[in-house]
């Protein structure tokens, strides 16, 4: 009996530990995504028990979202306690709206079955894309003309700190984006992915991609007087600037000539918005 009592006491002591802090934080199933264009994005995470925990489980969470500013960050939303055992949470419709082209940081903590909270997870971030058509209002489609697929522009950055920078880019048909000669956006070590964008029904919609330019611009803007930075886009044909085999007989598919959508035989085009947040 004494041995059994001692064993029960040891088990109770071991079970006093709780859940670990949430980890593997994601927004829209991606870690630190750029170009989130869901007005109510889904946050997700994982939780695990601490060593020696017996039957620990999540019964609630607290989500905190911060908006990144030139001076740091400011509180944007605090969910307070949310009663849920799920490991995902949609951004509430009643919460302050997210804005286009903003970077947000966020953290979360979980509560176990006894109501004990975990530590907050280390902050991570996401960058919103175009949450409304009006976000494209100051941008226009440009082209280099027939057979001119390399577009390039040099801009001057002032001599002040860059907090974050991003590009929202649509290139028809495919594209590669370069910042000071370095291709941006390839998810190393995935060397099989060479181009961004993709085929759509171009007469109805064009896909865009969010790219993080923060590191590139921070490196360039580190000089005391600012430095020029060169941004370039190399456009590829896809089925946009090509008659394509779908447009030729004997295949009875739609074509540019009969108003279809498989290929358009048009000059390659670019639509891009660059946003930069400075420290001031």
PDB file of C-alpha atoms in Angstrom:
ATOM      1  CA  UNK A   1       0.000   0.000   0.000  1.00  0.00           C
ATOM      2  CA  UNK A   2       2.864   2.374   0.875  1.00  0.00           C
ATOM      3  CA  UNK A   3       4.564   1.642  -2.431  1.00  0.00           C
ATOM      4  CA  UNK A   4       1.292   2.239  -4.315  1.00  0.00           C
ATOM      5  CA  UNK A   5       0.801   5.540  -2.500  1.00  0.00           C
ATOM      6  CA  UNK A   6       4.335   6.621  -3.358  1.00  0.00           C
ATOM      7  CA  UNK A   7       3.781   5.699  -7.012  1.00  0.00           C
ATOM      8  CA  UNK A   8       0.551   7.728  -7.139  1.00  0.00           C
ATOM      9  CA  UNK A   9       2.312  10.712  -5.591  1.00  0.00           C
ATOM     10  CA  UNK A  10       5.121  10.525  -8.158  1.00  0.00           C
ATOM     11  CA  UNK A  11       2.619  10.284 -11.018  1.00  0.00           C
ATOM     12  CA  UNK A  12       0.706  13.306  -9.711  1.00  0.00           C
ATOM     13  CA  UNK A  13       3.908  15.313  -9.491  1.00  0.00           C
ATOM     14  CA  UNK A  14       4.855  14.370 -13.033  1.00  0.00           C
ATOM     15  CA  UNK A  15       1.397  15.277 -14.316  1.00  0.00           C
ATOM     16  CA  UNK A  16       1.632  18.764 -12.809  1.00  0.00           C
ATOM     17  CA  UNK A  17       3.439  19.997 -15.930  1.00  0.00           C
ATOM     18  CA  UNK A  18       1.347  21.465 -18.739  1.00  0.00           C
ATOM     19  CA  UNK A  19       1.320  22.174 -22.461  1.00  0.00           C
ATOM     20  CA  UNK A  20       4.305  23.628 -24.231  1.00  0.00           C
ATOM     21  CA  UNK A  21       3.999  26.967 -26.006  1.00  0.00           C
ATOM     22  CA  UNK A  22       2.363  26.670 -29.450  1.00  0.00           C
ATOM     23  CA  UNK A  23       4.753  26.145 -32.349  1.00  0.00           C
ATOM     24  CA  UNK A  24       4.687  25.742 -36.162  1.00  0.00           C
ATOM     25  CA  UNK A  25       2.627  28.924 -36.530  1.00  0.00           C
ATOM     26  CA  UNK A  26       1.114  29.481 -39.987  1.00  0.00           C
ATOM     27  CA  UNK A  27      -1.286  31.829 -41.778  1.00  0.00           C
ATOM     28  CA  UNK A  28      -3.293  30.357 -44.642  1.00  0.00           C
ATOM     29  CA  UNK A  29      -1.222  27.172 -44.229  1.00  0.00           C
ATOM     30  CA  UNK A  30       2.049  29.040 -44.865  1.00  0.00           C
ATOM     31  CA  UNK A  31       4.841  30.248 -42.585  1.00  0.00           C
ATOM     32  CA  UNK A  32       5.549  34.014 -42.976  1.00  0.00           C
ATOM     33  CA  UNK A  33       3.517  34.370 -46.202  1.00  0.00           C
ATOM     34  CA  UNK A  34       3.672  37.478 -48.394  1.00  0.00           C
ATOM     35  CA  UNK A  35       0.533  38.419 -50.315  1.00  0.00           C
ATOM     36  CA  UNK A  36      -2.238  37.134 -48.014  1.00  0.00           C
ATOM     37  CA  UNK A  37      -5.414  38.414 -49.649  1.00  0.00           C
ATOM     38  CA  UNK A  38      -8.030  36.741 -47.462  1.00  0.00           C
ATOM     39  CA  UNK A  39      -9.907  39.332 -45.416  1.00  0.00           C
ATOM     40  CA  UNK A  40     -10.300  36.748 -42.657  1.00  0.00           C
ATOM     41  CA  UNK A  41      -7.160  34.601 -42.905  1.00  0.00           C
ATOM     42  CA  UNK A  42      -6.864  31.326 -41.027  1.00  0.00           C
ATOM     43  CA  UNK A  43      -4.247  31.068 -38.273  1.00  0.00           C
ATOM     44  CA  UNK A  44      -2.972  27.624 -37.318  1.00  0.00           C
ATOM     45  CA  UNK A  45      -0.475  26.151 -34.864  1.00  0.00           C
ATOM     46  CA  UNK A  46       0.527  22.984 -33.060  1.00  0.00           C
ATOM     47  CA  UNK A  47       0.679  22.230 -29.363  1.00  0.00           C
ATOM     48  CA  UNK A  48       2.381  19.421 -27.513  1.00  0.00           C
ATOM     49  CA  UNK A  49       2.464  18.398 -23.836  1.00  0.00           C
ATOM     50  CA  UNK A  50       5.500  19.029 -21.751  1.00  0.00           C
ATOM     51  CA  UNK A  51       7.556  16.009 -20.738  1.00  0.00           C
ATOM     52  CA  UNK A  52       5.706  13.797 -18.283  1.00  0.00           C
ATOM     53  CA  UNK A  53       2.250  15.284 -18.846  1.00  0.00           C
ATOM     54  CA  UNK A  54      -0.684  12.909 -18.527  1.00  0.00           C
ATOM     55  CA  UNK A  55      -3.576  13.634 -20.895  1.00  0.00           C
ATOM     56  CA  UNK A  56      -2.932  17.348 -21.390  1.00  0.00           C
ATOM     57  CA  UNK A  57      -5.069  18.935 -24.089  1.00  0.00           C
ATOM     58  CA  UNK A  58      -5.898  22.379 -25.426  1.00  0.00           C
ATOM     59  CA  UNK A  59      -9.250  23.878 -24.381  1.00  0.00           C
ATOM     60  CA  UNK A  60      -8.751  27.486 -25.450  1.00  0.00           C
ATOM     61  CA  UNK A  61      -6.410  30.017 -27.005  1.00  0.00           C
ATOM     62  CA  UNK A  62      -5.616  33.715 -27.017  1.00  0.00           C
ATOM     63  CA  UNK A  63      -4.580  35.283 -30.354  1.00  0.00           C
ATOM     64  CA  UNK A  64      -2.783  38.641 -30.479  1.00  0.00           C
ATOM     65  CA  UNK A  65      -2.065  40.517 -33.732  1.00  0.00           C
ATOM     66  CA  UNK A  66       0.227  43.541 -34.057  1.00  0.00           C
ATOM     67  CA  UNK A  67       0.613  45.949 -36.976  1.00  0.00           C
ATOM     68  CA  UNK A  68       4.213  46.661 -37.914  1.00  0.00           C
ATOM     69  CA  UNK A  69       5.111  50.364 -37.977  1.00  0.00           C
ATOM     70  CA  UNK A  70       8.256  52.325 -38.669  1.00  0.00           C
ATOM     71  CA  UNK A  71       8.884  52.569 -34.938  1.00  0.00           C
ATOM     72  CA  UNK A  72       8.179  48.910 -34.120  1.00  0.00           C
ATOM     73  CA  UNK A  73       4.670  47.543 -33.767  1.00  0.00           C
ATOM     74  CA  UNK A  74       1.318  48.419 -32.248  1.00  0.00           C
ATOM     75  CA  UNK A  75      -1.506  46.264 -30.944  1.00  0.00           C
ATOM     76  CA  UNK A  76      -4.086  45.617 -33.647  1.00  0.00           C
ATOM     77  CA  UNK A  77      -6.268  42.883 -32.140  1.00  0.00           C
ATOM     78  CA  UNK A  78      -6.481  40.734 -29.019  1.00  0.00           C
ATOM     79  CA  UNK A  79      -8.995  37.900 -29.104  1.00  0.00           C
ATOM     80  CA  UNK A  80      -8.929  37.373 -25.314  1.00  0.00           C
ATOM     81  CA  UNK A  81      -9.849  33.798 -24.367  1.00  0.00           C
ATOM     82  CA  UNK A  82     -11.428  31.751 -27.173  1.00  0.00           C
ATOM     83  CA  UNK A  83     -12.978  28.454 -26.137  1.00  0.00           C
ATOM     84  CA  UNK A  84     -11.718  25.968 -28.726  1.00  0.00           C
ATOM     85  CA  UNK A  85      -9.877  22.671 -28.943  1.00  0.00           C
ATOM     86  CA  UNK A  86      -9.130  23.205 -32.649  1.00  0.00           C
ATOM     87  CA  UNK A  87      -5.631  24.081 -33.759  1.00  0.00           C
ATOM     88  CA  UNK A  88      -6.811  26.741 -36.187  1.00  0.00           C
ATOM     89  CA  UNK A  89      -8.735  29.985 -35.870  1.00  0.00           C
ATOM     90  CA  UNK A  90     -10.201  32.261 -38.544  1.00  0.00           C
ATOM     91  CA  UNK A  91      -9.608  35.963 -38.104  1.00  0.00           C
ATOM     92  CA  UNK A  92     -12.941  37.174 -36.696  1.00  0.00           C
ATOM     93  CA  UNK A  93     -15.215  39.326 -38.794  1.00  0.00           C
ATOM     94  CA  UNK A  94     -15.831  41.596 -35.792  1.00  0.00           C
ATOM     95  CA  UNK A  95     -12.104  42.267 -35.340  1.00  0.00           C
ATOM     96  CA  UNK A  96     -10.488  45.421 -36.781  1.00  0.00           C
ATOM     97  CA  UNK A  97     -10.092  44.921 -40.520  1.00  0.00           C
ATOM     98  CA  UNK A  98      -6.707  44.062 -41.975  1.00  0.00           C
ATOM     99  CA  UNK A  99      -5.345  46.533 -44.523  1.00  0.00           C
ATOM    100  CA  UNK A 100      -3.721  45.856 -47.882  1.00  0.00           C
ATOM    101  CA  UNK A 101       0.074  45.922 -48.153  1.00  0.00           C
ATOM    102  CA  UNK A 102       0.717  45.814 -44.414  1.00  0.00           C
ATOM    103  CA  UNK A 103       2.944  43.565 -42.357  1.00  0.00           C
ATOM    104  CA  UNK A 104       1.467  42.078 -39.210  1.00  0.00           C
ATOM    105  CA  UNK A 105       3.118  40.147 -36.410  1.00  0.00           C
ATOM    106  CA  UNK A 106       1.204  37.686 -34.283  1.00  0.00           C
ATOM    107  CA  UNK A 107       1.497  35.325 -31.380  1.00  0.00           C
ATOM    108  CA  UNK A 108      -0.761  32.892 -29.584  1.00  0.00           C
ATOM    109  CA  UNK A 109      -0.949  30.980 -26.333  1.00  0.00           C
ATOM    110  CA  UNK A 110      -3.006  27.933 -25.429  1.00  0.00           C
ATOM    111  CA  UNK A 111      -4.888  26.929 -22.283  1.00  0.00           C
ATOM    112  CA  UNK A 112      -5.015  23.368 -20.975  1.00  0.00           C
ATOM    113  CA  UNK A 113      -7.945  21.478 -19.460  1.00  0.00           C
ATOM    114  CA  UNK A 114      -7.284  23.077 -16.062  1.00  0.00           C
ATOM    115  CA  UNK A 115      -7.265  26.586 -17.535  1.00  0.00           C
ATOM    116  CA  UNK A 116      -3.502  26.989 -17.157  1.00  0.00           C
ATOM    117  CA  UNK A 117      -1.978  29.080 -19.980  1.00  0.00           C
ATOM    118  CA  UNK A 118       1.165  28.247 -21.895  1.00  0.00           C
ATOM    119  CA  UNK A 119       3.829  30.845 -22.590  1.00  0.00           C
ATOM    120  CA  UNK A 120       3.164  32.925 -25.697  1.00  0.00           C
ATOM    121  CA  UNK A 121       4.664  31.520 -28.880  1.00  0.00           C
ATOM    122  CA  UNK A 122       7.545  33.514 -30.364  1.00  0.00           C
ATOM    123  CA  UNK A 123       6.155  36.193 -32.659  1.00  0.00           C
ATOM    124  CA  UNK A 124       5.969  35.493 -36.359  1.00  0.00           C
ATOM    125  CA  UNK A 125       4.560  37.595 -39.210  1.00  0.00           C
ATOM    126  CA  UNK A 126       2.548  37.731 -42.414  1.00  0.00           C
ATOM    127  CA  UNK A 127       2.217  40.385 -45.109  1.00  0.00           C
ATOM    128  CA  UNK A 128      -1.137  41.189 -46.660  1.00  0.00           C
ATOM    129  CA  UNK A 129      -1.621  41.425 -50.401  1.00  0.00           C
ATOM    130  CA  UNK A 130      -4.392  43.181 -52.290  1.00  0.00           C
ATOM    131  CA  UNK A 131      -7.496  42.907 -50.123  1.00  0.00           C
ATOM    132  CA  UNK A 132      -9.550  45.112 -52.450  1.00  0.00           C
ATOM    133  CA  UNK A 133      -9.443  46.009 -56.144  1.00  0.00           C
ATOM    134  CA  UNK A 134      -8.765  49.616 -55.130  1.00  0.00           C
ATOM    135  CA  UNK A 135      -5.297  48.555 -53.954  1.00  0.00           C
ATOM    136  CA  UNK A 136      -4.323  48.371 -57.644  1.00  0.00           C
ATOM    137  CA  UNK A 137      -5.693  51.872 -58.351  1.00  0.00           C
ATOM    138  CA  UNK A 138      -2.287  53.517 -58.904  1.00  0.00           C
ATOM    139  CA  UNK A 139      -0.831  50.688 -60.999  1.00  0.00           C
ATOM    140  CA  UNK A 140      -1.138  50.100 -64.749  1.00  0.00           C
ATOM    141  CA  UNK A 141      -0.286  47.262 -67.084  1.00  0.00           C
ATOM    142  CA  UNK A 142       2.952  47.917 -68.970  1.00  0.00           C
ATOM    143  CA  UNK A 143       4.725  46.090 -71.761  1.00  0.00           C
ATOM    144  CA  UNK A 144       8.034  46.360 -73.536  1.00  0.00           C
ATOM    145  CA  UNK A 145       6.358  45.648 -76.841  1.00  0.00           C
ATOM    146  CA  UNK A 146       6.715  42.613 -79.126  1.00  0.00           C
ATOM    147  CA  UNK A 147       9.679  40.399 -78.265  1.00  0.00           C
ATOM    148  CA  UNK A 148      10.862  42.745 -75.487  1.00  0.00           C
ATOM    149  CA  UNK A 149      10.428  40.703 -72.354  1.00  0.00           C
ATOM    150  CA  UNK A 150      12.969  42.266 -69.989  1.00  0.00           C
ATOM    151  CA  UNK A 151      11.667  45.268 -68.041  1.00  0.00           C
ATOM    152  CA  UNK A 152      13.936  47.132 -65.653  1.00  0.00           C
ATOM    153  CA  UNK A 153      13.827  50.264 -63.532  1.00  0.00           C
ATOM    154  CA  UNK A 154      16.278  51.914 -61.154  1.00  0.00           C
ATOM    155  CA  UNK A 155      14.997  53.855 -58.155  1.00  0.00           C
ATOM    156  CA  UNK A 156      16.771  55.818 -55.435  1.00  0.00           C
ATOM    157  CA  UNK A 157      16.259  54.850 -51.814  1.00  0.00           C
ATOM    158  CA  UNK A 158      16.695  57.600 -49.230  1.00  0.00           C
ATOM    159  CA  UNK A 159      19.339  57.144 -46.592  1.00  0.00           C
ATOM    160  CA  UNK A 160      17.046  55.841 -43.871  1.00  0.00           C
ATOM    161  CA  UNK A 161      16.214  52.432 -42.523  1.00  0.00           C
ATOM    162  CA  UNK A 162      13.913  50.067 -44.393  1.00  0.00           C
ATOM    163  CA  UNK A 163      11.661  48.157 -41.988  1.00  0.00           C
ATOM    164  CA  UNK A 164       9.967  45.997 -44.592  1.00  0.00           C
ATOM    165  CA  UNK A 165       9.358  45.945 -48.335  1.00  0.00           C
ATOM    166  CA  UNK A 166       7.226  43.776 -50.605  1.00  0.00           C
ATOM    167  CA  UNK A 167       6.131  43.507 -54.213  1.00  0.00           C
ATOM    168  CA  UNK A 168       2.800  42.296 -55.578  1.00  0.00           C
ATOM    169  CA  UNK A 169       3.481  41.187 -59.137  1.00  0.00           C
ATOM    170  CA  UNK A 170       1.343  39.870 -61.986  1.00  0.00           C
ATOM    171  CA  UNK A 171       3.239  38.930 -65.137  1.00  0.00           C
ATOM    172  CA  UNK A 172       1.606  37.498 -68.250  1.00  0.00           C
ATOM    173  CA  UNK A 173       2.278  34.741 -68.932  1.00  0.00           C
ATOM    174  CA  UNK A 174       5.148  33.768 -66.541  1.00  0.00           C
ATOM    175  CA  UNK A 175       7.784  35.960 -64.916  1.00  0.00           C
ATOM    176  CA  UNK A 176      10.992  36.083 -62.927  1.00  0.00           C
ATOM    177  CA  UNK A 177      11.557  39.013 -60.564  1.00  0.00           C
ATOM    178  CA  UNK A 178      15.034  40.372 -59.765  1.00  0.00           C
ATOM    179  CA  UNK A 179      16.269  42.788 -57.115  1.00  0.00           C
ATOM    180  CA  UNK A 180      19.776  44.075 -57.885  1.00  0.00           C
ATOM    181  CA  UNK A 181      20.375  41.115 -60.147  1.00  0.00           C
ATOM    182  CA  UNK A 182      19.249  38.452 -57.659  1.00  0.00           C
ATOM    183  CA  UNK A 183      16.086  36.482 -58.398  1.00  0.00           C
ATOM    184  CA  UNK A 184      13.474  36.929 -55.675  1.00  0.00           C
ATOM    185  CA  UNK A 185      10.851  34.446 -54.620  1.00  0.00           C
ATOM    186  CA  UNK A 186      12.373  31.058 -55.245  1.00  0.00           C
ATOM    187  CA  UNK A 187      11.762  28.892 -52.159  1.00  0.00           C
ATOM    188  CA  UNK A 188      15.164  27.304 -51.659  1.00  0.00           C
ATOM    189  CA  UNK A 189      16.043  24.508 -51.968  1.00  0.00           C
ATOM    190  CA  UNK A 190      13.233  24.019 -54.535  1.00  0.00           C
ATOM    191  CA  UNK A 191      15.390  24.525 -57.596  1.00  0.00           C
ATOM    192  CA  UNK A 192      12.729  22.958 -59.818  1.00  0.00           C
ATOM    193  CA  UNK A 193      10.587  26.114 -59.614  1.00  0.00           C
ATOM    194  CA  UNK A 194      11.888  28.584 -62.166  1.00  0.00           C
ATOM    195  CA  UNK A 195       8.942  30.918 -62.817  1.00  0.00           C
ATOM    196  CA  UNK A 196       6.144  32.612 -60.929  1.00  0.00           C
ATOM    197  CA  UNK A 197       2.614  33.136 -62.096  1.00  0.00           C
ATOM    198  CA  UNK A 198       0.655  30.610 -64.074  1.00  0.00           C
ATOM    199  CA  UNK A 199      -1.968  30.084 -66.735  1.00  0.00           C
ATOM    200  CA  UNK A 200      -5.452  31.443 -66.108  1.00  0.00           C
ATOM    201  CA  UNK A 201      -8.394  32.440 -68.254  1.00  0.00           C
ATOM    202  CA  UNK A 202      -6.617  35.710 -68.969  1.00  0.00           C
ATOM    203  CA  UNK A 203      -9.732  37.530 -70.173  1.00  0.00           C
ATOM    204  CA  UNK A 204     -11.255  37.025 -66.714  1.00  0.00           C
ATOM    205  CA  UNK A 205      -8.440  37.005 -64.194  1.00  0.00           C
ATOM    206  CA  UNK A 206      -4.684  37.187 -63.736  1.00  0.00           C
ATOM    207  CA  UNK A 207      -2.818  35.646 -60.818  1.00  0.00           C
ATOM    208  CA  UNK A 208      -0.355  37.708 -58.818  1.00  0.00           C
ATOM    209  CA  UNK A 209       2.449  36.711 -56.453  1.00  0.00           C
ATOM    210  CA  UNK A 210       3.650  38.410 -53.262  1.00  0.00           C
ATOM    211  CA  UNK A 211       7.432  38.719 -52.923  1.00  0.00           C
ATOM    212  CA  UNK A 212       9.467  39.815 -49.903  1.00  0.00           C
ATOM    213  CA  UNK A 213      12.016  42.508 -50.818  1.00  0.00           C
ATOM    214  CA  UNK A 214      12.988  43.437 -47.267  1.00  0.00           C
ATOM    215  CA  UNK A 215      16.475  41.928 -47.172  1.00  0.00           C
ATOM    216  CA  UNK A 216      17.425  43.234 -50.606  1.00  0.00           C
ATOM    217  CA  UNK A 217      16.309  46.791 -49.846  1.00  0.00           C
ATOM    218  CA  UNK A 218      17.774  46.804 -46.343  1.00  0.00           C
ATOM    219  CA  UNK A 219      21.171  45.860 -47.766  1.00  0.00           C
ATOM    220  CA  UNK A 220      20.985  48.641 -50.356  1.00  0.00           C
ATOM    221  CA  UNK A 221      19.584  51.333 -48.055  1.00  0.00           C
ATOM    222  CA  UNK A 222      22.265  50.826 -45.413  1.00  0.00           C
ATOM    223  CA  UNK A 223      24.427  53.576 -46.917  1.00  0.00           C
ATOM    224  CA  UNK A 224      24.280  56.991 -45.197  1.00  0.00           C
ATOM    225  CA  UNK A 225      23.002  58.793 -48.311  1.00  0.00           C
ATOM    226  CA  UNK A 226      20.828  56.087 -49.798  1.00  0.00           C
ATOM    227  CA  UNK A 227      21.666  53.982 -52.823  1.00  0.00           C
ATOM    228  CA  UNK A 228      20.106  53.175 -56.164  1.00  0.00           C
ATOM    229  CA  UNK A 229      18.310  49.859 -56.434  1.00  0.00           C
ATOM    230  CA  UNK A 230      17.459  48.098 -59.686  1.00  0.00           C
ATOM    231  CA  UNK A 231      14.299  46.036 -60.025  1.00  0.00           C
ATOM    232  CA  UNK A 232      13.832  43.854 -63.072  1.00  0.00           C
ATOM    233  CA  UNK A 233      11.238  41.472 -64.453  1.00  0.00           C
ATOM    234  CA  UNK A 234      11.828  38.892 -67.150  1.00  0.00           C
ATOM    235  CA  UNK A 235       8.510  37.943 -68.737  1.00  0.00           C
ATOM    236  CA  UNK A 236       7.821  34.562 -70.326  1.00  0.00           C
ATOM    237  CA  UNK A 237       5.258  33.714 -72.974  1.00  0.00           C
ATOM    238  CA  UNK A 238       3.227  30.865 -71.503  1.00  0.00           C
ATOM    239  CA  UNK A 239      -0.035  30.775 -73.492  1.00  0.00           C
ATOM    240  CA  UNK A 240      -0.393  34.552 -73.424  1.00  0.00           C
ATOM    241  CA  UNK A 241       2.157  35.719 -76.000  1.00  0.00           C
ATOM    242  CA  UNK A 242       1.868  32.724 -78.276  1.00  0.00           C
ATOM    243  CA  UNK A 243      -0.679  31.362 -80.690  1.00  0.00           C
ATOM    244  CA  UNK A 244       0.019  28.003 -79.086  1.00  0.00           C
ATOM    245  CA  UNK A 245      -0.902  24.552 -80.284  1.00  0.00           C
ATOM    246  CA  UNK A 246      -4.398  24.981 -78.881  1.00  0.00           C
ATOM    247  CA  UNK A 247      -5.021  27.733 -81.434  1.00  0.00           C
ATOM    248  CA  UNK A 248      -4.149  25.557 -84.424  1.00  0.00           C
ATOM    249  CA  UNK A 249      -6.270  22.953 -86.108  1.00  0.00           C
ATOM    250  CA  UNK A 250      -7.413  20.312 -86.142  1.00  0.00           C
ATOM    251  CA  UNK A 251      -7.998  20.770 -82.371  1.00  0.00           C
ATOM    252  CA  UNK A 252     -11.476  22.246 -81.783  1.00  0.00           C
ATOM    253  CA  UNK A 253     -10.395  24.332 -78.789  1.00  0.00           C
ATOM    254  CA  UNK A 254     -11.066  28.063 -78.288  1.00  0.00           C
ATOM    255  CA  UNK A 255      -8.360  30.363 -79.587  1.00  0.00           C
ATOM    256  CA  UNK A 256      -7.483  34.049 -79.674  1.00  0.00           C
ATOM    257  CA  UNK A 257      -9.081  34.258 -83.093  1.00  0.00           C
ATOM    258  CA  UNK A 258     -12.510  32.987 -82.003  1.00  0.00           C
ATOM    259  CA  UNK A 259     -12.659  34.669 -78.598  1.00  0.00           C
ATOM    260  CA  UNK A 260     -11.469  31.722 -76.568  1.00  0.00           C
ATOM    261  CA  UNK A 261      -9.143  31.780 -73.611  1.00  0.00           C
ATOM    262  CA  UNK A 262      -6.320  29.301 -74.104  1.00  0.00           C
ATOM    263  CA  UNK A 263      -3.890  31.690 -75.798  1.00  0.00           C
ATOM    264  CA  UNK A 264      -4.090  35.359 -76.707  1.00  0.00           C
ATOM    265  CA  UNK A 265      -1.099  36.100 -78.944  1.00  0.00           C
ATOM    266  CA  UNK A 266      -0.526  39.390 -77.096  1.00  0.00           C
ATOM    267  CA  UNK A 267       2.689  41.139 -75.966  1.00  0.00           C
ATOM    268  CA  UNK A 268       3.777  40.087 -72.500  1.00  0.00           C
ATOM    269  CA  UNK A 269       2.515  42.431 -69.772  1.00  0.00           C
ATOM    270  CA  UNK A 270       3.402  43.392 -66.220  1.00  0.00           C
ATOM    271  CA  UNK A 271       1.380  44.816 -63.342  1.00  0.00           C
ATOM    272  CA  UNK A 272       3.267  45.480 -60.092  1.00  0.00           C
ATOM    273  CA  UNK A 273       2.945  47.404 -56.847  1.00  0.00           C
ATOM    274  CA  UNK A 274       5.978  47.957 -54.591  1.00  0.00           C
ATOM    275  CA  UNK A 275       5.441  48.936 -50.955  1.00  0.00           C
ATOM    276  CA  UNK A 276       8.258  50.061 -48.642  1.00  0.00           C
ATOM    277  CA  UNK A 277       7.982  50.948 -44.959  1.00  0.00           C
ATOM    278  CA  UNK A 278      10.740  53.224 -43.660  1.00  0.00           C
ATOM    279  CA  UNK A 279      11.791  53.651 -40.061  1.00  0.00           C
ATOM    280  CA  UNK A 280      10.398  57.191 -39.909  1.00  0.00           C
TER     281      UNK A 280
END
